[in-house]
Amino acid sequence: DLALLFVNGKILATNKPELKRYSFSRNNLFLQTLPSKKITWNIKFANGVAEYFLPVLDIKGRLVSVLYVKEDITKIVDTIRRSILSKRSYNFIVDTTGRVLLHTDRTKEERENILMMPNLRGILKVGNIKNLKEVTYNNLMGKIGFMKNKYFDFVICVFTPYSDYSFKKRMHKKYTSIFYNTNFILPLYGILAGVFFIGFIYIIII
């Protein structure tokens, strides 16, 4: 769904006629976008829905409108859950509070928090880098590859237990090369980049 909004929250134009009767004047994300002139978002991985509010600026940097985008990410999210590296590996995404937003095991979504796991919570303190760490997760020892997204404050994680490989030493090299090219990473960045394809953080009106 797409809608171009007046700064009072009313809809100027939309591709969904049913939205024309709706006002965003009390929407918290919309209200955050107005003074900040920055993109705001709400990505609900478990529900397969992503919403974005993008500020529209004129050439002098004045806010003239806001672009609302609602995206169905169900198929992409399902791909992320399924694209595991081995039989007992897991893909998951956590926010900066440690809350699990998306997981191969759907029962853990919105219920598990890695802050409660001493050997995992340290990855939340890591800066905008990618890294590998030896951890125990779900009673299995193995490697976790993780990468923090600097724009959306998500930590992308892929865990694979050593027991899924014949030799621990040989596994590290194989895991490292696969993690950063995995089918899991690409669909995720497809979600995050989708809004920027429609319009960069600031859409300039000339």
CSV table of C-alpha atoms in Angstrom, one decimal:
chain,number,residue,atom,x,y,z
A,1,ASP,CA,0.0,0.0,0.0
A,2,LEU,CA,1.2,3.5,-0.8
A,3,ALA,CA,-0.2,6.9,0.4
A,4,LEU,CA,1.1,10.4,0.2
A,5,LEU,CA,0.1,12.3,3.3
A,6,PHE,CA,-0.4,15.9,4.2
A,7,VAL,CA,1.5,17.1,7.3
A,8,ASN,CA,-1.9,17.0,9.1
A,9,GLY,CA,-2.1,13.3,8.5
A,10,LYS,CA,-4.8,13.4,5.9
A,11,ILE,CA,-4.3,11.5,2.6
A,12,LEU,CA,-3.4,13.5,-0.5
A,13,ALA,CA,-3.2,10.5,-2.8
A,14,THR,CA,-3.1,6.7,-2.5
A,15,ASN,CA,-3.2,3.5,-4.6
A,16,LYS,CA,-5.8,2.1,-2.1
A,17,PRO,CA,-9.2,3.8,-2.4
A,18,GLU,CA,-10.3,2.4,1.0
A,19,LEU,CA,-7.5,4.4,2.7
A,20,LYS,CA,-8.8,7.7,1.6
A,21,ARG,CA,-11.2,7.9,4.6
A,22,TYR,CA,-8.4,7.2,7.0
A,23,SER,CA,-6.3,9.9,8.8
A,24,PHE,CA,-2.8,9.2,10.3
A,25,SER,CA,-3.0,12.3,12.5
A,26,ARG,CA,-2.8,10.2,15.7
A,27,ASN,CA,-0.4,7.6,14.4
A,28,ASN,CA,2.7,7.6,16.6
A,29,LEU,CA,5.2,6.8,13.8
A,30,PHE,CA,3.7,9.5,11.6
A,31,LEU,CA,4.0,12.0,14.5
A,32,GLN,CA,7.6,11.0,15.1
A,33,THR,CA,8.4,11.6,11.4
A,34,LEU,CA,7.2,15.3,11.4
A,35,PRO,CA,9.7,16.9,13.8
A,36,SER,CA,12.6,14.5,13.1
A,37,LYS,CA,12.3,14.6,9.3
A,38,LYS,CA,13.6,11.0,9.4
A,39,ILE,CA,12.2,7.7,8.3
A,40,THR,CA,10.2,5.8,10.9
A,41,TRP,CA,9.1,2.2,10.7
A,42,ASN,CA,7.4,-0.7,12.3
A,43,ILE,CA,8.4,-4.1,11.0
A,44,LYS,CA,6.4,-7.0,12.4
A,45,PHE,CA,8.2,-10.1,11.3
A,46,ALA,CA,5.9,-12.5,13.0
A,47,ASN,CA,2.9,-11.0,11.3
A,48,GLY,CA,4.6,-10.5,7.9
A,49,VAL,CA,3.9,-6.8,7.7
A,50,ALA,CA,6.3,-3.8,7.4
A,51,GLU,CA,5.2,-0.2,7.6
A,52,TYR,CA,7.3,2.9,6.8
A,53,PHE,CA,6.9,6.7,7.0
A,54,LEU,CA,9.2,8.6,4.8
A,55,PRO,CA,9.6,12.4,5.0
A,56,VAL,CA,9.1,14.3,1.8
A,57,LEU,CA,11.3,17.5,1.7
A,58,ASP,CA,11.5,20.4,-0.7
A,59,ILE,CA,14.9,21.7,-2.0
A,60,LYS,CA,15.2,23.9,1.0
A,61,GLY,CA,14.8,21.0,3.4
A,62,ARG,CA,11.3,21.8,4.5
A,63,LEU,CA,8.9,19.0,5.2
A,64,VAL,CA,6.0,19.2,2.7
A,65,SER,CA,4.5,15.7,2.9
A,66,VAL,CA,5.0,12.1,4.2
A,67,LEU,CA,5.0,8.9,2.2
A,68,TYR,CA,3.4,6.0,3.9
A,69,VAL,CA,4.3,2.5,2.7
A,70,LYS,CA,2.9,-0.8,3.9
A,71,GLU,CA,4.5,-4.0,2.6
A,72,ASP,CA,3.5,-7.6,2.8
A,73,ILE,CA,6.7,-9.5,3.8
A,74,THR,CA,5.2,-12.9,4.5
A,75,LYS,CA,7.0,-14.8,1.7
A,76,ILE,CA,10.3,-13.2,2.5
A,77,VAL,CA,10.0,-13.9,6.2
A,78,ASP,CA,9.1,-17.6,5.5
A,79,THR,CA,12.2,-17.8,3.3
A,80,ILE,CA,14.4,-16.5,6.1
A,81,ARG,CA,12.9,-19.1,8.5
A,82,ARG,CA,13.5,-22.0,6.1
A,83,SER,CA,17.0,-21.1,4.8
A,84,ILE,CA,19.0,-22.8,7.5
A,85,LEU,CA,22.6,-23.9,7.1
A,86,SER,CA,22.2,-27.4,8.6
A,87,LYS,CA,19.7,-29.8,10.1
A,88,ARG,CA,19.6,-28.2,13.6
A,89,SER,CA,20.7,-24.7,12.8
A,90,TYR,CA,18.5,-21.6,13.5
A,91,ASN,CA,18.1,-18.2,11.9
A,92,PHE,CA,16.8,-15.5,14.1
A,93,ILE,CA,16.6,-11.7,14.4
A,94,VAL,CA,16.7,-9.8,17.7
A,95,ASP,CA,16.2,-6.1,18.5
A,96,THR,CA,18.6,-4.1,20.7
A,97,THR,CA,16.7,-5.2,23.8
A,98,GLY,CA,17.3,-8.8,23.0
A,99,ARG,CA,13.8,-9.7,22.1
A,100,VAL,CA,13.5,-12.3,19.4
A,101,LEU,CA,11.5,-10.9,16.5
A,102,LEU,CA,11.9,-13.7,14.0
A,103,HIS,CA,13.1,-17.2,14.4
A,104,THR,CA,13.2,-20.5,12.5
A,105,ASP,CA,11.3,-21.9,15.5
A,106,ARG,CA,8.2,-19.7,15.4
A,107,THR,CA,7.3,-20.6,19.1
A,108,LYS,CA,10.3,-18.4,20.1
A,109,GLU,CA,9.1,-15.3,18.3
A,110,GLU,CA,8.2,-12.5,20.7
A,111,ARG,CA,8.7,-14.9,23.6
A,112,GLU,CA,12.5,-15.5,23.8
A,113,ASN,CA,15.0,-12.8,24.9
A,114,ILE,CA,18.7,-13.4,24.6
A,115,LEU,CA,19.4,-11.0,27.5
A,116,MET,CA,18.4,-14.0,29.6
A,117,MET,CA,21.2,-16.1,28.0
A,118,PRO,CA,24.7,-15.1,29.4
A,119,ASN,CA,26.7,-16.4,26.5
A,120,LEU,CA,24.5,-14.7,23.9
A,121,ARG,CA,23.6,-11.3,25.3
A,122,GLY,CA,27.1,-10.0,24.6
A,123,ILE,CA,26.4,-9.8,20.9
A,124,LEU,CA,23.9,-6.9,21.6
A,125,LYS,CA,26.9,-4.7,22.7
A,126,VAL,CA,28.8,-5.2,19.5
A,127,GLY,CA,28.9,-2.3,17.1
A,128,ASN,CA,28.0,-2.3,13.4
A,129,ILE,CA,30.1,-5.2,12.5
A,130,LYS,CA,29.8,-8.9,11.6
A,131,ASN,CA,31.4,-11.5,13.7
A,132,LEU,CA,31.5,-15.2,14.8
A,133,LYS,CA,31.3,-16.5,18.3
A,134,GLU,CA,31.3,-19.9,20.0
A,135,VAL,CA,28.1,-20.3,22.0
A,136,THR,CA,25.8,-22.8,23.5
A,137,TYR,CA,22.2,-22.4,22.3
A,138,ASN,CA,19.3,-24.8,22.9
A,139,ASN,CA,21.7,-27.1,24.7
A,140,LEU,CA,23.9,-27.4,21.7
A,141,MET,CA,27.4,-26.0,21.3
A,142,GLY,CA,28.3,-24.4,18.0
A,143,LYS,CA,29.0,-21.1,16.1
A,144,ILE,CA,26.8,-18.1,15.9
A,145,GLY,CA,27.3,-15.6,13.1
A,146,PHE,CA,25.8,-12.2,13.8
A,147,MET,CA,25.6,-8.9,12.0
A,148,LYS,CA,24.1,-5.7,13.3
A,149,ASN,CA,22.1,-3.5,10.9
A,150,LYS,CA,23.0,0.2,11.7
A,151,TYR,CA,19.8,1.6,10.2
A,152,PHE,CA,17.2,-0.6,11.8
A,153,ASP,CA,18.9,-1.6,15.1
A,154,PHE,CA,18.4,-5.3,14.4
A,155,VAL,CA,21.0,-8.1,15.1
A,156,ILE,CA,20.8,-10.8,12.4
A,157,CYS,CA,21.9,-14.2,13.8
A,158,VAL,CA,22.6,-17.6,12.3
A,159,PHE,CA,23.4,-20.5,14.7
A,160,THR,CA,24.8,-23.9,13.7
A,161,PRO,CA,25.7,-26.6,16.2
A,162,TYR,CA,29.1,-28.4,15.9
A,163,SER,CA,27.2,-31.7,16.0
A,164,ASP,CA,25.9,-31.1,12.5
A,165,TYR,CA,29.5,-31.3,11.2
A,166,SER,CA,32.0,-34.1,11.3
A,167,PHE,CA,35.0,-32.1,12.4
A,168,LYS,CA,34.9,-28.9,14.5
A,169,LYS,CA,38.0,-27.4,13.0
A,170,ARG,CA,36.9,-27.9,9.4
A,171,MET,CA,33.5,-26.6,10.3
A,172,HIS,CA,34.7,-23.0,11.1
A,173,LYS,CA,36.0,-22.3,7.7
A,174,LYS,CA,32.9,-23.8,6.0
A,175,TYR,CA,30.6,-21.9,8.3
A,176,THR,CA,32.3,-18.6,7.8
A,177,SER,CA,32.2,-18.8,4.0
A,178,ILE,CA,28.5,-19.8,4.0
A,179,PHE,CA,27.2,-17.4,6.6
A,180,TYR,CA,28.1,-14.2,4.7
A,181,ASN,CA,26.6,-15.6,1.4
A,182,THR,CA,23.6,-17.4,2.8
A,183,ASN,CA,20.1,-17.2,1.4
A,184,PHE,CA,19.1,-16.0,4.8
A,185,ILE,CA,20.9,-12.7,4.6
A,186,LEU,CA,19.7,-11.7,1.1
A,187,PRO,CA,16.0,-11.9,1.8
A,188,LEU,CA,16.4,-9.9,5.0
A,189,TYR,CA,18.1,-7.1,3.3
A,190,GLY,CA,15.4,-7.3,0.7
A,191,ILE,CA,13.0,-6.3,3.4
A,192,LEU,CA,15.2,-3.5,4.7
A,193,ALA,CA,16.0,-2.2,1.3
A,194,GLY,CA,12.4,-2.3,-0.1
A,195,VAL,CA,11.5,1.1,1.3
A,196,PHE,CA,14.7,2.7,-0.1
A,197,PHE,CA,13.8,1.4,-3.5
A,198,ILE,CA,10.5,3.3,-3.4
A,199,GLY,CA,12.3,6.4,-2.2
A,200,PHE,CA,15.5,7.2,-0.3
A,201,ILE,CA,15.3,8.3,3.3
A,202,TYR,CA,14.5,11.8,2.0
A,203,ILE,CA,12.4,12.3,-1.1
A,204,ILE,CA,13.1,15.6,-2.6
A,205,ILE,CA,10.4,17.6,-4.3
A,206,ILE,CA,11.8,20.1,-6.8
